[in-house]
XYZ file of C-alpha atoms in Angstrom:
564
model
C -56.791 -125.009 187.924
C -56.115 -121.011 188.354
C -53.005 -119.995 186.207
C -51.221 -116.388 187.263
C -50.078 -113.876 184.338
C -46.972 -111.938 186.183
C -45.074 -109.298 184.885
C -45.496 -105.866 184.258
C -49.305 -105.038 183.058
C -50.722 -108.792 183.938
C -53.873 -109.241 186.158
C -53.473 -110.414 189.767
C -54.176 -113.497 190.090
C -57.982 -114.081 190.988
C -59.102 -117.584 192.049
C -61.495 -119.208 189.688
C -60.253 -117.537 186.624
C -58.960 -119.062 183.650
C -55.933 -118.598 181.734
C -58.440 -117.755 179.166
C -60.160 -115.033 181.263
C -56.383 -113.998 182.352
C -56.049 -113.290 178.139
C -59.279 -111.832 177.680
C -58.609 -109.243 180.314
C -55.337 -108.523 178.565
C -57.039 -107.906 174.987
C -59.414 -106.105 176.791
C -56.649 -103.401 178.415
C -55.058 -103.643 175.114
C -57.955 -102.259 173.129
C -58.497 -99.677 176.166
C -54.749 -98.509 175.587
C -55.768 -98.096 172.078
C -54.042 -101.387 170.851
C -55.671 -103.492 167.920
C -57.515 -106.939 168.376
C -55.670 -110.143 168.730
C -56.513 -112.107 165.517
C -57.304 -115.852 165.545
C -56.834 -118.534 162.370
C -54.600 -118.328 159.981
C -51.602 -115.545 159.304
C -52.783 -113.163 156.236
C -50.582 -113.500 153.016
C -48.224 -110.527 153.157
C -49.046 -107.952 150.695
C -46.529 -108.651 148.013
C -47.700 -112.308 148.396
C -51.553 -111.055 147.453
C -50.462 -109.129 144.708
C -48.525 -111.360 142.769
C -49.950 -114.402 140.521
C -47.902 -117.001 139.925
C -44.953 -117.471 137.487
C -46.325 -119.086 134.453
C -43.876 -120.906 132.104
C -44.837 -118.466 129.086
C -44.034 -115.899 131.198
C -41.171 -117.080 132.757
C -39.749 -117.806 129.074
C -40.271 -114.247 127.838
C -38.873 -113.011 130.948
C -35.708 -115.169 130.222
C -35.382 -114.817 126.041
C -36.356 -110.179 127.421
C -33.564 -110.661 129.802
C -30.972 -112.444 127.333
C -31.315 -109.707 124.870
C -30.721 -106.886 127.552
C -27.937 -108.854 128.037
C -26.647 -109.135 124.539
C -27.440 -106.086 123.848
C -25.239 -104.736 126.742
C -22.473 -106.671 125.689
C -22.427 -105.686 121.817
C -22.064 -101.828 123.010
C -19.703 -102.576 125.892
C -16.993 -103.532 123.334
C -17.210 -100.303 121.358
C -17.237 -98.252 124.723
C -13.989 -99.620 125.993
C -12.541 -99.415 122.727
C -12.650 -95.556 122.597
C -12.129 -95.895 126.548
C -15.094 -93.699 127.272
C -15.523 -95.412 130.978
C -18.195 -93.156 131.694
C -20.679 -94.234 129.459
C -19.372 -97.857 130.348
C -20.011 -97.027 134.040
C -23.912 -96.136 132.587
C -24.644 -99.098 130.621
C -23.449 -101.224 133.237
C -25.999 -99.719 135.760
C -28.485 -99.772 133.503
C -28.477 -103.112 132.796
C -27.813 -104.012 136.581
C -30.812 -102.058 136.957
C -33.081 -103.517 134.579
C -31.874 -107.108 135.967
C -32.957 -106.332 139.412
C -36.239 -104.638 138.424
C -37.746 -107.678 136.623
C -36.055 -110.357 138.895
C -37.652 -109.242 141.916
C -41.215 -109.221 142.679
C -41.584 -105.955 143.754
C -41.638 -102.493 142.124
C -44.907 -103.612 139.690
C -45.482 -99.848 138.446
C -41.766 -99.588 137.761
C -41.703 -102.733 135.469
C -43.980 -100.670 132.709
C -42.824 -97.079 133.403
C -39.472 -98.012 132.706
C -39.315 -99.311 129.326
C -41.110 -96.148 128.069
C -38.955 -94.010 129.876
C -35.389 -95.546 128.392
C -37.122 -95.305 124.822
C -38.262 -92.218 125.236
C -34.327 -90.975 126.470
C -32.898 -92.746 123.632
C -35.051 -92.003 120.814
C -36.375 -88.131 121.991
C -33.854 -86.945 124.571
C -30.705 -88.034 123.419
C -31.197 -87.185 119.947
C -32.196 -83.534 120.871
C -28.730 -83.449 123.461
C -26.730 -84.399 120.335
C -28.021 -81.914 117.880
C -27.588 -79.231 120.768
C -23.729 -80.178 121.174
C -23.152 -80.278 117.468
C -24.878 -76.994 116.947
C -21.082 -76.119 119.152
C -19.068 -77.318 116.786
C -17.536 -77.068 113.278
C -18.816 -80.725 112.650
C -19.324 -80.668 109.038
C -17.153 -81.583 105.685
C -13.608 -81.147 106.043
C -13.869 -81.313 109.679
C -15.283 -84.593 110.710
C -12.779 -86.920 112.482
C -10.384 -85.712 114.699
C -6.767 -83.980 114.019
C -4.708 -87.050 113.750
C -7.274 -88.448 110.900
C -6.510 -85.048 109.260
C -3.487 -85.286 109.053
C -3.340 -88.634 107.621
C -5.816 -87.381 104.767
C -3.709 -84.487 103.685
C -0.461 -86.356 103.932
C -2.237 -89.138 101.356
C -3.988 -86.782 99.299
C -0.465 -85.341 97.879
C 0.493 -88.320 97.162
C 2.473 -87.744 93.579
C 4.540 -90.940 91.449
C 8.029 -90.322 91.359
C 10.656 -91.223 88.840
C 11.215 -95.191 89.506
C 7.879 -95.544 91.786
C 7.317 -98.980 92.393
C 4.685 -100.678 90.321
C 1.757 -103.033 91.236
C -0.748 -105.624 89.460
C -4.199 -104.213 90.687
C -7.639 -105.701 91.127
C -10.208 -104.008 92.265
C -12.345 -105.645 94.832
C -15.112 -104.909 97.583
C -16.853 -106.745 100.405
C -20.224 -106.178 100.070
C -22.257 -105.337 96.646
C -19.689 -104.879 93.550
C -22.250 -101.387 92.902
C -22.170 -99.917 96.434
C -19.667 -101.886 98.794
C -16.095 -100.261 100.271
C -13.890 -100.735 97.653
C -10.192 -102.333 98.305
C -7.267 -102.711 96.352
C -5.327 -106.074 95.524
C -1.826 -105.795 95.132
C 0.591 -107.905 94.306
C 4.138 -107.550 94.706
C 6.375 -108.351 91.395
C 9.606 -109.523 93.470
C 8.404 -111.734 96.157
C 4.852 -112.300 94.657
C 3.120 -111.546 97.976
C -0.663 -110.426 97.462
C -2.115 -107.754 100.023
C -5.111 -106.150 100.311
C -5.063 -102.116 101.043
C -8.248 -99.770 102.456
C -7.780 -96.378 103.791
C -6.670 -97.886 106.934
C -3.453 -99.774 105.514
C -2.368 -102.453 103.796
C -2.350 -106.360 105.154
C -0.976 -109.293 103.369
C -3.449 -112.108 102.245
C -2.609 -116.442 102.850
C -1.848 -117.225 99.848
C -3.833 -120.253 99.718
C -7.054 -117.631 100.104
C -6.189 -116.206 96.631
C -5.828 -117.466 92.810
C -3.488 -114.968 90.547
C -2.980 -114.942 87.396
C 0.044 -115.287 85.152
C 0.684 -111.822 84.875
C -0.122 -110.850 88.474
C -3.520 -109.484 88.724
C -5.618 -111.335 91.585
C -8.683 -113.018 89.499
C -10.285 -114.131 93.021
C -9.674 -113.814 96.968
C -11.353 -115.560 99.695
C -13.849 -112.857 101.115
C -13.933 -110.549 98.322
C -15.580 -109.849 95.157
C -13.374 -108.701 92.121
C -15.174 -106.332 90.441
C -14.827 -107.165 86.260
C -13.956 -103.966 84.275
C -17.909 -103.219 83.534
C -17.792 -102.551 87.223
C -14.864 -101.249 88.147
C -15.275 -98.604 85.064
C -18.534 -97.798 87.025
C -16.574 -96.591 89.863
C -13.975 -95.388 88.455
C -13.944 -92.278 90.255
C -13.912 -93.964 93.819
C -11.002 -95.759 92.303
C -9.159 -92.884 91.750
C -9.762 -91.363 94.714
C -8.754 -93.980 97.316
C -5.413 -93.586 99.095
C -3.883 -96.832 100.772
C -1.040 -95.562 103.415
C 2.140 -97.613 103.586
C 5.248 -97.430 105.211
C 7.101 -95.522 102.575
C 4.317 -93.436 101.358
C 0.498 -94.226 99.649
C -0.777 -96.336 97.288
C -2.924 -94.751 94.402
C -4.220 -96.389 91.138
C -3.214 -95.751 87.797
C -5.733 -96.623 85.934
C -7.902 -99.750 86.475
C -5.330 -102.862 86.446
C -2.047 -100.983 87.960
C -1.058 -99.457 91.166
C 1.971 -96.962 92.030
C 3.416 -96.329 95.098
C 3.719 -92.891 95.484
C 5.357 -90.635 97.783
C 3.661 -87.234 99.966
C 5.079 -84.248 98.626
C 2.777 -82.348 102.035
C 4.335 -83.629 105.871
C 3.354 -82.817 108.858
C 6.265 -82.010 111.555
C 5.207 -81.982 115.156
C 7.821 -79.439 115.865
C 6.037 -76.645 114.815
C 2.602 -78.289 114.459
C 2.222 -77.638 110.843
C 1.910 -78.740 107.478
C 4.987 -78.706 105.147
C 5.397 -78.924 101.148
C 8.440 -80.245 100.128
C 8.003 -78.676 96.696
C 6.859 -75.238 97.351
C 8.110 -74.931 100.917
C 4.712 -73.662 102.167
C 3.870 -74.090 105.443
C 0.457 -74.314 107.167
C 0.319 -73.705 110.995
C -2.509 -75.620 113.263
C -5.176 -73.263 114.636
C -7.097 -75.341 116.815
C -9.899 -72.451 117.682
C -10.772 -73.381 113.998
C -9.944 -77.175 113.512
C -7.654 -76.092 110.016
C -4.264 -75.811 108.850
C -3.672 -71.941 107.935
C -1.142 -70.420 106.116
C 0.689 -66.624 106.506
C -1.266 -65.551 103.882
C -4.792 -66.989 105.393
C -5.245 -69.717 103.041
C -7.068 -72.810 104.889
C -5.981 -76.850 104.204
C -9.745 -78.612 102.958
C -9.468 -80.843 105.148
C -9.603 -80.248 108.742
C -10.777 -81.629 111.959
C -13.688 -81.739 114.341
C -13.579 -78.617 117.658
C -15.534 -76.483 119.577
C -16.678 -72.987 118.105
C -19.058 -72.008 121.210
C -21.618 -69.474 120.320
C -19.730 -68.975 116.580
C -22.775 -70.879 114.554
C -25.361 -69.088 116.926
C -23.716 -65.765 115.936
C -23.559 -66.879 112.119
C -27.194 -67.420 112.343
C -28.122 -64.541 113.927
C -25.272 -61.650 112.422
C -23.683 -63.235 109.178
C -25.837 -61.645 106.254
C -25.040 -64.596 104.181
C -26.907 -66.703 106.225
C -29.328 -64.124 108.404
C -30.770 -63.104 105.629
C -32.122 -66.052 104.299
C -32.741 -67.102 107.512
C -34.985 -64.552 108.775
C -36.616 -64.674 105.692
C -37.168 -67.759 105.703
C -38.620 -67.742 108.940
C -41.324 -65.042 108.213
C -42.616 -67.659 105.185
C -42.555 -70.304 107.440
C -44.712 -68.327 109.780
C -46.689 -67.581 107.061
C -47.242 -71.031 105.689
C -47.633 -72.708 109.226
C -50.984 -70.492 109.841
C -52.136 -70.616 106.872
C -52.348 -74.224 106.495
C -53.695 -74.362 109.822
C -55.962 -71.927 109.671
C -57.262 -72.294 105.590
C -57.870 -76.057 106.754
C -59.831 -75.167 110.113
C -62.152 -72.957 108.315
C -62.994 -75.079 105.329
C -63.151 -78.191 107.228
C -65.116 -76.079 109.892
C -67.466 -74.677 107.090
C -68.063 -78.677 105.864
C -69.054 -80.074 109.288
C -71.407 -77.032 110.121
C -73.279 -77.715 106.656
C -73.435 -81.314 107.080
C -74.454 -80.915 110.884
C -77.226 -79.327 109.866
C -80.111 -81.437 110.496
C -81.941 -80.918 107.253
C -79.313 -81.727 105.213
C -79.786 -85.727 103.893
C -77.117 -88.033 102.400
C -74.743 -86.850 105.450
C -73.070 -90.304 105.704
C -72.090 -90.413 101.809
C -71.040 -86.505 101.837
C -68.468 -87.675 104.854
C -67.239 -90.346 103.036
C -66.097 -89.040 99.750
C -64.853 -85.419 102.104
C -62.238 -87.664 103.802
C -60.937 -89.368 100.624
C -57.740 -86.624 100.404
C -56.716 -87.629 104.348
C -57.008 -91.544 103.138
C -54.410 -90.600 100.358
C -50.894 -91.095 100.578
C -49.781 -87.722 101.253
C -46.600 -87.928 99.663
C -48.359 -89.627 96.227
C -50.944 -86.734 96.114
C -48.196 -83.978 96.627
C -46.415 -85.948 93.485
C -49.841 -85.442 91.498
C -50.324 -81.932 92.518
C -46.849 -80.764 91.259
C -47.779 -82.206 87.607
C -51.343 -80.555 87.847
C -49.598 -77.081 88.685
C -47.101 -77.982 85.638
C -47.097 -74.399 82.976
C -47.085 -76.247 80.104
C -49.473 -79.528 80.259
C -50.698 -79.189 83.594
C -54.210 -79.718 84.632
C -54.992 -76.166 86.750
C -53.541 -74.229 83.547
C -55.729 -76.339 80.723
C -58.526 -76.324 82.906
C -58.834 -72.696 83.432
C -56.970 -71.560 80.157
C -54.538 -69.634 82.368
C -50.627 -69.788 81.606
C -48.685 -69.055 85.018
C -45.346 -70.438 86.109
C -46.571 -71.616 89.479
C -43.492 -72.590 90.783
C -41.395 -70.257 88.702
C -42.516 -66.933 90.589
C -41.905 -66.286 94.272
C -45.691 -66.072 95.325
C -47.346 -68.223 92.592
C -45.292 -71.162 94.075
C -46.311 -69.836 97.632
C -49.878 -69.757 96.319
C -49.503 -73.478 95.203
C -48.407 -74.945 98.015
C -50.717 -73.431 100.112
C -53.865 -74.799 97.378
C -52.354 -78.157 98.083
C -52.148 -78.111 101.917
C -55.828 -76.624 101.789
C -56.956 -79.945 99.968
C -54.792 -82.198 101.512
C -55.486 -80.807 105.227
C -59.185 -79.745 105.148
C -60.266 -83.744 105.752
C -58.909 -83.694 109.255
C -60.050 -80.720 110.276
C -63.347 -81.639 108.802
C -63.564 -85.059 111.497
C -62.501 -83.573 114.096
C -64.714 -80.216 113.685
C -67.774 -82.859 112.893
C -66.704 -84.639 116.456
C -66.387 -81.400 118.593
C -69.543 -80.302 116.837
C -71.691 -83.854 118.179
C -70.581 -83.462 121.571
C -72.352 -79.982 121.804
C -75.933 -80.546 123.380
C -78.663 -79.229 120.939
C -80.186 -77.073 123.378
C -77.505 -74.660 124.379
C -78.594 -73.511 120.395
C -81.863 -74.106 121.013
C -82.117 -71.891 124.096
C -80.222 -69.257 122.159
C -82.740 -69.750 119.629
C -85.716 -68.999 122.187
C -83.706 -65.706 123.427
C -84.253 -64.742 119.963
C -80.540 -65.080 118.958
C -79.886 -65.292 115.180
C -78.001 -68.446 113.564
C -74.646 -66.524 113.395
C -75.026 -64.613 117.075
C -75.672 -68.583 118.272
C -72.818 -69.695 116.560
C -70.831 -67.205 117.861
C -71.805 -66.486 121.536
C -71.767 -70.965 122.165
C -70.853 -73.216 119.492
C -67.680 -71.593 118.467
C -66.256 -70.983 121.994
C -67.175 -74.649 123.007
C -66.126 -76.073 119.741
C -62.717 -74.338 120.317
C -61.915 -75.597 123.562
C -62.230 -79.092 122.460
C -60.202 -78.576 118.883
C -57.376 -75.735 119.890
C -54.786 -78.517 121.170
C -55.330 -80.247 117.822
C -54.996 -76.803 115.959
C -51.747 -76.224 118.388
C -50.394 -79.550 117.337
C -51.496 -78.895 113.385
C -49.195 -75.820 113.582
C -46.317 -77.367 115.387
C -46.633 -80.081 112.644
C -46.900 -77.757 109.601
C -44.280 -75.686 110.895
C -41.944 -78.637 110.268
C -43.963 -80.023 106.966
C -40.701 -81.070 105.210
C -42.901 -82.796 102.417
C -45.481 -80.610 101.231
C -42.325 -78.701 99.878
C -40.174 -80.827 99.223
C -42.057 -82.845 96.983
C -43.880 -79.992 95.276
C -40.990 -76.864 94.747
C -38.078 -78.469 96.508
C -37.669 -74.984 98.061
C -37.763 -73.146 94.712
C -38.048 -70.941 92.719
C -34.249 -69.564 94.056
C -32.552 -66.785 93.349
C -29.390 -66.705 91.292
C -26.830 -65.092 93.938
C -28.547 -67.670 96.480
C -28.749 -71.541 95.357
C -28.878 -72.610 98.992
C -32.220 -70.658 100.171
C -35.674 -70.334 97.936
C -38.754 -68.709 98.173
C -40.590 -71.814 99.658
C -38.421 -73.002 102.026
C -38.972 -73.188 105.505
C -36.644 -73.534 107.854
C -36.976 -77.160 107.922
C -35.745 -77.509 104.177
C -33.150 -74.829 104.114
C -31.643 -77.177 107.348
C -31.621 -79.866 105.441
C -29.892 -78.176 102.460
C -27.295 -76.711 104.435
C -26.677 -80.586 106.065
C -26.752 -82.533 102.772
C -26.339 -80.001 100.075
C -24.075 -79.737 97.436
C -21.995 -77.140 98.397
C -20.771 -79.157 101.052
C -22.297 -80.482 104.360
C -22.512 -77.761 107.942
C -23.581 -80.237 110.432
C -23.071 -77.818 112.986
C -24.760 -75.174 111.304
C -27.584 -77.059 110.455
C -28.102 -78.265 114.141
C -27.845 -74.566 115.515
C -30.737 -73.976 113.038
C -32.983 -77.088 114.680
C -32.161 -75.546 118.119
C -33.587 -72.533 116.884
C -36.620 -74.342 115.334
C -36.843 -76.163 118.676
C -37.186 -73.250 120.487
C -39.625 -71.009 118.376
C -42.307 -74.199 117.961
C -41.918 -74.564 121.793
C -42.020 -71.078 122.967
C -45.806 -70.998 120.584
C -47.100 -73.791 122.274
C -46.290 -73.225 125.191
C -48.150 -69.684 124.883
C -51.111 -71.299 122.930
C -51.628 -74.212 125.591
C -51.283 -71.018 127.827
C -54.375 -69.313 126.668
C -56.025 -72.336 125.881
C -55.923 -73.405 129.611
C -57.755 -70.043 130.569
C -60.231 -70.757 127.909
C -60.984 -74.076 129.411
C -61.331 -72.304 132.967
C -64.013 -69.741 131.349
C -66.012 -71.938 129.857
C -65.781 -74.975 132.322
């Protein structure tokens, strides 16, 4: 039986032809008009459908208990966000986590499932923390100015706090929430008319059930549901927290006099919205707002301690770079740290250097032993040998000045202290630079030396003209990342001089610090905490390390190209 293909590109009908020869024909023009072959058997799995195994319960639990805490997480910093209505960030989480549901629901998007993880840790742990210390280094963030003007003016208002003639008195027990040596402290009050007990934090007061708390006959709470009351061993300990704790009320503050009673006091400094300022009732003083500096100033320029949190611009930047009180020590500062940062690197490079060359020599025997007790220093707890090494550099029973017979103040003059620390970063840095020197050195083929050898080259000309070019390629991004790491080597001062020896018109900057240190003494020093100041310093720091590599990966790239 002849069958007919009509339409538009079939065969005319031929008698004695097949429907089969009728198809043939067409996959015939079809590969003529450049079309592919018609397949027989089975349909091919889709691609996604090749490349994906199937769901095993292990993994489809991890996926669920990975998924759950995305979730939970999400949740527990929602709460926070649209406390302090900041929708934006809400707006981000949200998509993030929508995000991170789709991606590992769906069976698509397999180099996405690992790239991402690594990507959000390395925005929240390297990104983001670099983005906040660049907006602080804007502000006045620091000691006196860390909440915002409202909290300001609460702490002045409670801080001049003074008992009045017929101030109403209080039973007081101290208490806290957490450990009786370290936790917040709170007061518990009670009230002599109505017997009421409340419990007061810099926040406020709030009375307690009285079925949560035991008193005593004459007032004091012995116990409270929640709380521990601190005995007077304890309380005496903290005596000074005690004192200083303000609990606002309604009519004024609460302070402690003593360790068992409580006044309520009233503020003798008010703040009237009128004129934005700060008045004293007893001396009639008045401090105006100045919001370009986050303080309450008077006529006569005198500044309220406490303050509040705003945006200086460039002000810390220009302190840095112009203020001689801080310039000064700065720039020195930097020039040591310069100084230190190359010559660790480079003291460790050529001693460890020196070692590998000697013990690549291939008459030397007992190699494998020599290497062993070499890299003892690097298997040290760094922080436990710089410990030691301060003691041994000790003037009076140290080991350096018995041993020798010498009697120098190592870390009493400017440059014996430099000295030291620089002895100690040659002993505990010459290991590494040993291995790594003794790796480079092994994946040199013999007979570039040995041809230079034949050429009639000398030791040091072969050394020179194609082991030490070679040997640098391979080692200058680990000398690059030495300095960048020894430019920032908060311990091997820190632990050794703690900056010192310092001057006496400048306890904040010493001989040995480096930048590093003197930013950490200007964040959590004494004198009082500059957060902002100390994060315009890290920009800077930032920035210098960065600029160096990027100008030593520089030249080491056209090394690489000359000797490739």
């Amino acid at each position: 039986m002849s069958t007919s293909l009509s339409g538009p590109g079939s065969a005319e009908q031929v008698p004695g032809r097949t429907a089969t020869c009728s198809l043939l024909d067409l996959t015939g023009d079809r590969l003529a008009r450049g079309g592919g072959p018609v397949r027989s058997g089975p349909p091919r799995k889709s691609r996604d459908a090749r490349h994906h195994a199937p769901i095993t319960l292990t993994g489809l639990v991890v996926k669920v208990v990975l998924l759950g805490l995305v979730a939970g997480i999400a949740i527990w910093a929602a709460f926070p966000l649209i406390e302090a209505k900041l929708w934006v960030g809400l707006a981000i989480l949200v998509a993030t986590t929508a995000a991170l549901f789709y991606l590992y629901l769906t069976p698509r998007h397999i180099p996405a499932k690992y790239l991402i993880p690594g990507t959000i840790f390395l925005i929240v742990f390297q990104v983001f923390p670099v983005l906040y210390t660049a907006s602080t280094a804007f502000t006045n963030f620091g000691d006196g100015h860390r909440g915002d003007k409202s909290e300001a003016v609460v702490a002045i208002q409670s801080s001049s706090v003074k008992q009045l003639a017929g101030s109403a008195q209080y039973p007081l027990s101290v208490a806290t929430e957490g450990d009786p040596a370290t936790g917040p402290l709170v007061f518990l009050v009670t009230d002599p008319k109505t017997g009421a007990v409340s419990v007061g934090d810099a926040d406020g007061l709030k009375q307690l059930d009285a079925a949560d708390v035991t008193v005593a006959p004459d007032g004091k709470v012995t116990a409270a549901e929640g709380y521990t009351v601190l005995n007077f061993g304890q309380a005496s300990a903290r005596s000074k927290e005690i004192t200083d704790l303000v609990v606002p009320t309604a009519g004024g503050a609460l302070r402690s006099s003593g360790l068992t009673r409580a006044y309520e006091g009233t503020a003798v400094r008010a703040y009237d919205e009128a004129c934005d300022c700060i008045k004293d009732s007893e001396s009639g003083k008045t401090w105006t707002a100045d919001e370009s500096v986050g303080s309450f100033v008077a006529a006569d320029g005198e500044r309220l301690a406490q303050g509040w949190k705003v945006n200086v611009g460039l002000e810390n930047f220009s302190r840095v770079l112009t203020d001689p009180n801080i310039s000064g020590p700065f720039f020195g500062t930097l020039v040591w740290n310069f100084a230190f940062a190359l010559g660790s690197t480079g003291f460790t490079f050529l001693l460890g250097l020196g070692i590998a060359l000697a013990l690549h020599s291939p008459r030397m025997r007992g190699t494998n032993l020599y290497r062993v007790l070499l890299i003892l220093p690097y298997a040290m707890p760094s922080f436990a040998m710089l410990l030691v090494w301060r003691d041994m550099f000790n003037t009076d029973f140290g080991l350096v000045n018995n041993l020798f017979g010498l009697s120098v103040d190592w870390f009493g003059e400017t440059w014996s202290a430099r000295i030291a620390v620089l002895l100690v970063q040659l002993w505990l840095g010459y290991p590494y630079m040993f291995l790594v020197a003794t790796g480079a050195l092994q994946a040199i083929p013999r007979e570039l030396t040995e041809a230079t050898s034949v050429d009639g080259a000398s030791p040091f000309q072969s050394f020179k003209a194609v082991t030490l070019p070679l040997l640098l390629v391979a080692i200058s991004p680990l000398l690059i990342a030495s300095f960048a790491y020894n430019f920032n080597n908060i311990n091997a001062i820190w632990f050794t001089t703690e900056g010192g020896p310092f001057p006496a018109d400048n306890p904040r900057s010493g001989a040995t610090d480096l930048l590093i240190t003197y930013t950490y003494r200007l964040a959590f020093g004494a004198q009082g905490a500059e957060y902002g100041l100390a994060a315009t310093v890290s920009i800077f720091i930032f920035a210098i390390v960065a600029v160096v590599s990027a100008i030593s990966f520089s030249r080491t790239r056209r090394q690489e190209e000359v000797y490739s």
